[in-house]
CSV table of C-alpha atoms in Angstrom, one decimal:
chain,number,residue,atom,x,y,z
A,1,MET,CA,-5.6,34.9,9.1
A,2,MET,CA,-8.9,32.3,7.8
A,3,ILE,CA,-9.5,34.0,4.5
A,4,LEU,CA,-5.7,32.9,4.1
A,5,ILE,CA,-5.9,29.5,4.9
A,6,ASN,CA,-9.6,29.0,3.4
A,7,THR,CA,-7.9,30.7,-0.2
A,8,LEU,CA,-5.2,28.5,0.1
A,9,ILE,CA,-7.8,25.4,0.5
A,10,ILE,CA,-9.5,26.6,-2.3
A,11,LEU,CA,-6.8,27.3,-4.7
A,12,SER,CA,-5.4,23.7,-3.8
A,13,ILE,CA,-8.8,21.5,-4.4
A,14,ALA,CA,-9.3,23.4,-7.5
A,15,LEU,CA,-5.6,22.9,-8.8
A,16,GLY,CA,-5.9,19.7,-8.0
A,17,THR,CA,-9.0,19.1,-10.1
A,18,PHE,CA,-8.1,21.6,-12.8
A,19,PHE,CA,-5.2,18.7,-13.3
A,20,ILE,CA,-7.2,15.7,-13.5
A,21,ILE,CA,-8.8,17.0,-16.2
A,22,VAL,CA,-5.8,18.0,-17.6
A,23,THR,CA,-4.8,14.3,-17.4
A,24,ALA,CA,-8.5,12.7,-18.2
A,25,ILE,CA,-8.6,15.5,-21.8
A,26,GLY,CA,-5.0,14.2,-22.3
A,27,LEU,CA,-6.4,10.4,-22.3
A,28,ILE,CA,-8.2,11.1,-24.6
A,29,ARG,CA,-6.7,13.0,-27.2
A,30,PHE,CA,-3.0,11.2,-27.3
A,31,PRO,CA,-2.1,9.3,-30.0
A,32,ASP,CA,0.3,6.4,-28.3
A,33,VAL,CA,0.9,3.8,-24.9
A,34,TYR,CA,4.0,5.7,-24.5
A,35,THR,CA,2.2,9.6,-24.8
A,36,ARG,CA,-1.1,8.7,-22.5
A,37,ALA,CA,1.5,7.1,-20.0
A,38,HIS,CA,3.2,10.5,-19.6
A,39,ALA,CA,-0.5,12.4,-19.2
A,40,ALA,CA,-1.7,9.6,-17.1
A,41,SER,CA,1.1,8.9,-14.6
A,42,LYS,CA,2.6,12.9,-14.2
A,43,SER,CA,-0.4,14.9,-14.2
A,44,ALA,CA,-2.4,12.9,-12.2
A,45,THR,CA,-0.3,12.2,-9.5
A,46,LEU,CA,-0.2,15.9,-8.8
A,47,GLY,CA,-3.6,16.5,-9.0
A,48,VAL,CA,-4.6,13.6,-6.2
A,49,MET,CA,-1.2,15.3,-4.2
A,50,PHE,CA,-3.1,18.7,-4.4
A,51,ILE,CA,-5.9,17.7,-3.5
A,52,LEU,CA,-5.1,15.5,0.0
A,53,ILE,CA,-3.1,18.6,0.9
A,54,GLY,CA,-6.2,20.7,0.2
A,55,ALA,CA,-8.4,17.9,2.8
A,56,PHE,CA,-4.8,18.1,5.0
A,57,ILE,CA,-5.7,21.6,5.6
A,58,TYR,CA,-8.9,21.9,5.7
A,59,PHE,CA,-8.8,18.9,8.4
A,60,TRP,CA,-6.4,20.9,10.1
A,61,ALA,CA,-7.7,24.3,10.2
A,62,GLU,CA,-10.9,24.0,10.6
A,63,GLU,CA,-11.4,20.7,11.8
A,64,GLY,CA,-8.4,21.2,14.5
A,65,VAL,CA,-7.6,17.2,13.2
A,66,TYR,CA,-4.2,16.2,12.7
A,67,ASN,CA,-4.6,13.4,10.4
A,68,PRO,CA,-1.1,12.3,9.5
A,69,ARG,CA,-2.6,9.4,7.1
A,70,LEU,CA,-3.4,12.2,5.1
A,71,LEU,CA,0.3,13.1,4.8
A,72,LEU,CA,1.7,9.1,4.5
A,73,GLY,CA,-1.1,8.7,1.5
A,74,ILE,CA,0.8,12.1,0.3
A,75,LEU,CA,3.9,11.0,0.5
A,76,PHE,CA,2.9,7.2,-1.2
A,77,LEU,CA,1.4,8.5,-4.0
A,78,PHE,CA,4.5,10.4,-5.0
A,79,ILE,CA,6.2,7.4,-4.6
A,80,THR,CA,4.2,4.7,-6.5
A,81,GLY,CA,2.6,6.8,-8.6
A,82,PRO,CA,5.4,7.0,-11.7
A,83,VAL,CA,6.8,3.8,-10.7
A,84,GLY,CA,3.4,2.0,-12.1
A,85,GLY,CA,3.6,4.3,-15.2
A,86,HIS,CA,6.8,3.7,-15.6
A,87,LEU,CA,6.0,-0.3,-15.2
A,88,MET,CA,3.2,-0.2,-18.1
A,89,ALA,CA,4.8,2.3,-19.7
A,90,ARG,CA,7.5,-0.2,-19.9
A,91,ALA,CA,5.7,-3.7,-20.1
A,92,ALA,CA,3.5,-1.7,-23.2
A,93,TYR,CA,7.5,-1.8,-25.0
A,94,PHE,CA,8.5,-5.2,-24.3
A,95,SER,CA,5.3,-6.6,-25.3
A,96,GLY,CA,5.9,-5.4,-28.6
A,97,VAL,CA,3.8,-2.0,-29.0
A,98,LYS,CA,5.2,0.3,-31.1
A,99,PRO,CA,5.5,4.0,-30.8
A,100,TRP,CA,3.5,6.8,-32.7
A,101,LYS,CA,4.3,7.3,-36.0
A,102,GLY,CA,5.6,10.9,-35.1
A,103,THR,CA,8.3,9.7,-33.1
A,104,VAL,CA,12.0,10.2,-34.4
A,105,LYS,CA,14.4,8.7,-31.2
A,106,ASP,CA,14.1,5.9,-29.3
A,107,ASP,CA,16.5,4.5,-27.2
A,108,LEU,CA,14.9,2.0,-26.0
A,109,LYS,CA,15.5,-0.1,-28.8
A,110,LYS,CA,18.9,-1.4,-29.0
A,111,GLU,CA,19.0,-2.8,-25.3
A,112,TYR,CA,16.0,-4.6,-26.6
A,113,ASP,CA,17.5,-5.7,-29.4
A,114,ARG,CA,21.0,-6.8,-28.0
A,115,LYS,CA,18.4,-8.7,-24.7
A,116,LYS,CA,16.7,-10.3,-27.6
A,117,ALA,CA,19.9,-11.8,-29.7
A,118,CYS,CA,22.0,-12.2,-25.9
A,119,GLU,CA,18.7,-14.6,-25.6
A,120,LYS,CA,18.9,-16.8,-28.6
V,1,MET,CA,12.8,-12.4,-22.1
V,2,LYS,CA,15.0,-12.1,-17.8
V,3,MET,CA,14.7,-8.3,-17.3
V,4,ASN,CA,16.6,-6.7,-14.1
V,5,ASN,CA,14.2,-3.8,-13.6
V,6,VAL,CA,16.1,-1.7,-10.3
V,7,ILE,CA,13.6,1.2,-10.7
V,8,LEU,CA,10.8,-2.0,-8.9
V,9,LYS,CA,12.6,-2.8,-6.3
V,10,THR,CA,14.2,-0.2,-5.1
V,11,THR,CA,10.5,1.5,-4.8
V,12,THR,CA,9.0,-2.2,-3.4
V,13,GLN,CA,11.8,-2.2,-0.4
V,14,VAL,CA,10.3,1.6,0.4
V,15,VAL,CA,7.1,0.9,0.3
V,16,PHE,CA,6.8,-1.7,2.1
V,17,PHE,CA,8.2,-0.8,5.0
V,18,ILE,CA,4.8,1.8,4.5
V,19,ILE,CA,2.3,-0.9,4.4
V,20,PHE,CA,3.3,-2.5,6.6
V,21,LEU,CA,3.7,-0.1,9.2
V,22,PHE,CA,-0.1,1.5,8.3
V,23,SER,CA,-2.0,-2.0,8.1
V,24,ILE,CA,-0.3,-2.4,12.4
V,25,HIS,CA,-1.8,1.2,12.8
V,26,ILE,CA,-5.3,0.2,11.5
V,27,PHE,CA,-4.8,-3.1,13.0
V,28,LEU,CA,-4.5,-1.4,16.6
V,29,ALA,CA,-6.5,1.5,15.8
V,30,GLY,CA,-9.7,-1.0,15.5
V,31,HIS,CA,-11.0,-0.1,18.5
V,32,PHE,CA,-11.9,2.9,18.9
V,33,ALA,CA,-11.2,4.0,14.8
V,34,PRO,CA,-12.2,2.4,11.5
V,35,GLY,CA,-10.1,-0.9,11.2
V,36,GLY,CA,-9.0,-3.9,13.0
V,37,GLY,CA,-8.0,-7.0,12.4
V,38,PHE,CA,-9.7,-8.3,9.1
V,39,VAL,CA,-7.9,-5.2,7.1
V,40,GLY,CA,-5.6,-4.8,9.6
V,41,GLY,CA,-4.5,-8.6,8.1
V,42,LEU,CA,-5.3,-8.0,4.6
V,43,LEU,CA,-2.9,-5.0,4.2
V,44,THR,CA,0.2,-6.9,5.5
V,45,ALA,CA,-0.6,-9.9,3.2
V,46,SER,CA,-1.3,-7.5,0.2
V,47,ALA,CA,2.7,-5.3,1.3
V,48,LEU,CA,3.4,-9.8,1.6
V,49,VAL,CA,2.4,-9.6,-1.4
V,50,LEU,CA,3.9,-6.8,-3.1
V,51,LEU,CA,7.2,-8.6,-2.1
V,52,LEU,CA,6.3,-11.5,-4.2
V,53,LEU,CA,5.2,-9.4,-7.2
V,54,THR,CA,8.8,-8.3,-7.3
V,55,TYR,CA,10.9,-10.9,-5.8
V,56,ASP,CA,10.1,-15.1,-6.4
V,57,LEU,CA,8.8,-17.1,-4.9
V,58,LYS,CA,11.4,-18.7,-3.0
V,59,THR,CA,13.9,-15.9,-2.4
V,60,VAL,CA,10.7,-14.2,-0.2
V,61,LYS,CA,10.1,-17.5,1.8
V,62,ASN,CA,14.7,-17.3,2.7
V,63,LEU,CA,13.6,-13.4,3.8
V,64,LEU,CA,10.5,-14.7,6.0
V,65,PRO,CA,11.2,-18.1,6.9
V,66,ILE,CA,7.1,-18.0,8.2
V,67,ASN,CA,4.7,-21.6,7.7
V,68,TYR,CA,1.2,-19.7,7.4
V,69,MET,CA,-0.1,-22.9,8.0
V,70,THR,CA,0.8,-22.8,11.9
V,71,LEU,CA,0.2,-18.7,12.1
V,72,THR,CA,-3.5,-19.7,10.4
V,73,ALA,CA,-3.9,-22.6,13.2
V,74,VAL,CA,-1.9,-20.2,15.9
V,75,GLY,CA,-4.5,-17.7,15.1
V,76,LEU,CA,-7.6,-19.8,15.7
V,77,LEU,CA,-6.3,-21.3,19.2
V,78,LEU,CA,-5.3,-17.3,20.2
V,79,ALA,CA,-9.6,-16.2,19.3
V,80,LEU,CA,-10.5,-19.5,21.0
V,81,GLY,CA,-7.9,-19.0,23.6
V,82,THR,CA,-9.2,-15.7,24.6
V,83,ALA,CA,-13.0,-16.9,23.8
V,84,SER,CA,-12.7,-19.8,26.8
V,85,LEU,CA,-10.5,-17.3,29.2
V,86,SER,CA,-13.8,-16.5,31.1
V,87,ALA,CA,-15.6,-19.6,30.7
V,88,PHE,CA,-12.2,-20.8,33.0
V,89,PHE,CA,-13.5,-18.2,35.3
V,90,GLY,CA,-16.7,-19.6,35.7
V,91,GLU,CA,-18.3,-16.9,33.8
V,92,ALA,CA,-20.2,-16.9,30.2
V,93,PHE,CA,-18.3,-17.9,27.0
V,94,PHE,CA,-17.0,-14.7,24.6
V,95,MET,CA,-17.4,-12.1,27.5
V,96,HIS,CA,-14.4,-9.3,27.7
V,97,TYR,CA,-12.2,-8.3,30.0
V,98,PHE,CA,-10.0,-4.3,30.2
V,99,ASP,CA,-8.7,-2.4,32.3
V,100,HIS,CA,-6.7,1.0,32.7
V,101,PHE,CA,-2.6,0.4,32.8
V,102,ASN,CA,0.2,3.0,33.2
V,103,ILE,CA,2.6,1.5,30.2
V,104,PRO,CA,5.8,3.9,31.5
V,105,LEU,CA,5.7,6.1,27.8
V,106,LEU,CA,2.3,5.7,26.5
V,107,GLY,CA,0.7,6.3,29.4
V,108,ASP,CA,-2.7,6.2,30.7
V,109,THR,CA,-3.9,3.1,28.0
V,110,GLU,CA,-6.2,1.1,28.3
V,111,LEU,CA,-6.2,-2.3,27.3
V,112,HIS,CA,-8.9,-4.9,26.2
V,113,THR,CA,-8.7,-8.5,25.7
V,114,ALA,CA,-11.0,-8.4,22.7
V,115,MET,CA,-7.5,-7.2,20.8
V,116,ILE,CA,-6.1,-10.7,22.2
V,117,PHE,CA,-9.2,-12.1,19.5
V,118,ASP,CA,-8.3,-9.1,16.9
V,119,LEU,CA,-4.6,-10.7,16.8
V,120,GLY,CA,-6.5,-14.1,16.5
V,121,VAL,CA,-8.0,-12.8,13.6
V,122,TYR,CA,-5.5,-10.9,12.1
V,123,PHE,CA,-2.9,-14.5,12.1
V,124,VAL,CA,-5.9,-15.9,10.3
V,125,VAL,CA,-6.3,-13.4,7.9
V,126,VAL,CA,-2.1,-13.3,6.7
V,127,GLY,CA,-2.2,-17.2,7.1
V,128,VAL,CA,-4.9,-17.9,4.9
V,129,THR,CA,-4.2,-15.1,2.2
V,130,MET,CA,-1.1,-16.4,1.9
V,131,ILE,CA,-1.5,-19.2,1.2
V,132,ILE,CA,-4.0,-19.1,-1.7
V,133,ILE,CA,-2.1,-17.0,-3.7
V,134,GLN,CA,1.7,-19.1,-2.7
V,135,SER,CA,-0.3,-22.6,-3.6
V,136,ILE,CA,-1.5,-21.0,-6.5
V,137,GLY,CA,1.0,-19.2,-7.3
V,138,GLY,CA,4.2,-22.7,-6.9
V,139,ASP,CA,4.5,-24.3,-10.0
V,140,GLU,CA,5.1,-27.2,-8.0
């Protein structure tokens, strides 16, 4: 039983660290803001959630401390992480940052132009 | 350009309550765990600032018609009141009292007058932070 729990802890913390490294590589390697926001908001949120789950299980199983604050933190990150990425990408689009030159589809442009025409 | 941002508004409606409840938890846990009036006050103020970021000043003022000047004054009065309470009983200034009480749902609870002092700190921190941010953010 103890070995199973320890494996679970190690697995979730290692997986979380792996996802955060993937995020860092994505932030360096990706060509423009939108793909970088995609890397940062998805895998970083999942990585931190995995690390928090590992910490929660560790403190529960090894130290006997049930810490609901970690669960609340997981829920909070799950809600706010992607929304933060959405807001940053949106702010970048509306302040005129062009997508990568290989982009073939830009659905937001029509709506953006329509809103701009309405204003004039 | 005026944009409606439904995602931000909906998220704020959920997240505001999480932050607010967590700030109350941190405020109440301050005696035996890390936390207390200052951190709790700052967290409550940050929840209110999240509302200010999502909606505008006028809407938040309609939602929560609090005069933050009065809140600060009430907090200072609470702090001074608990400090001078012991002076009326003929003991040293800032002497605190505590006792165990049997509260119906919570059972045996230790109540301490230091908590009322902490409530004063909490009110002052919330009030001062909100006064600073509202007076910077307002146009008039």
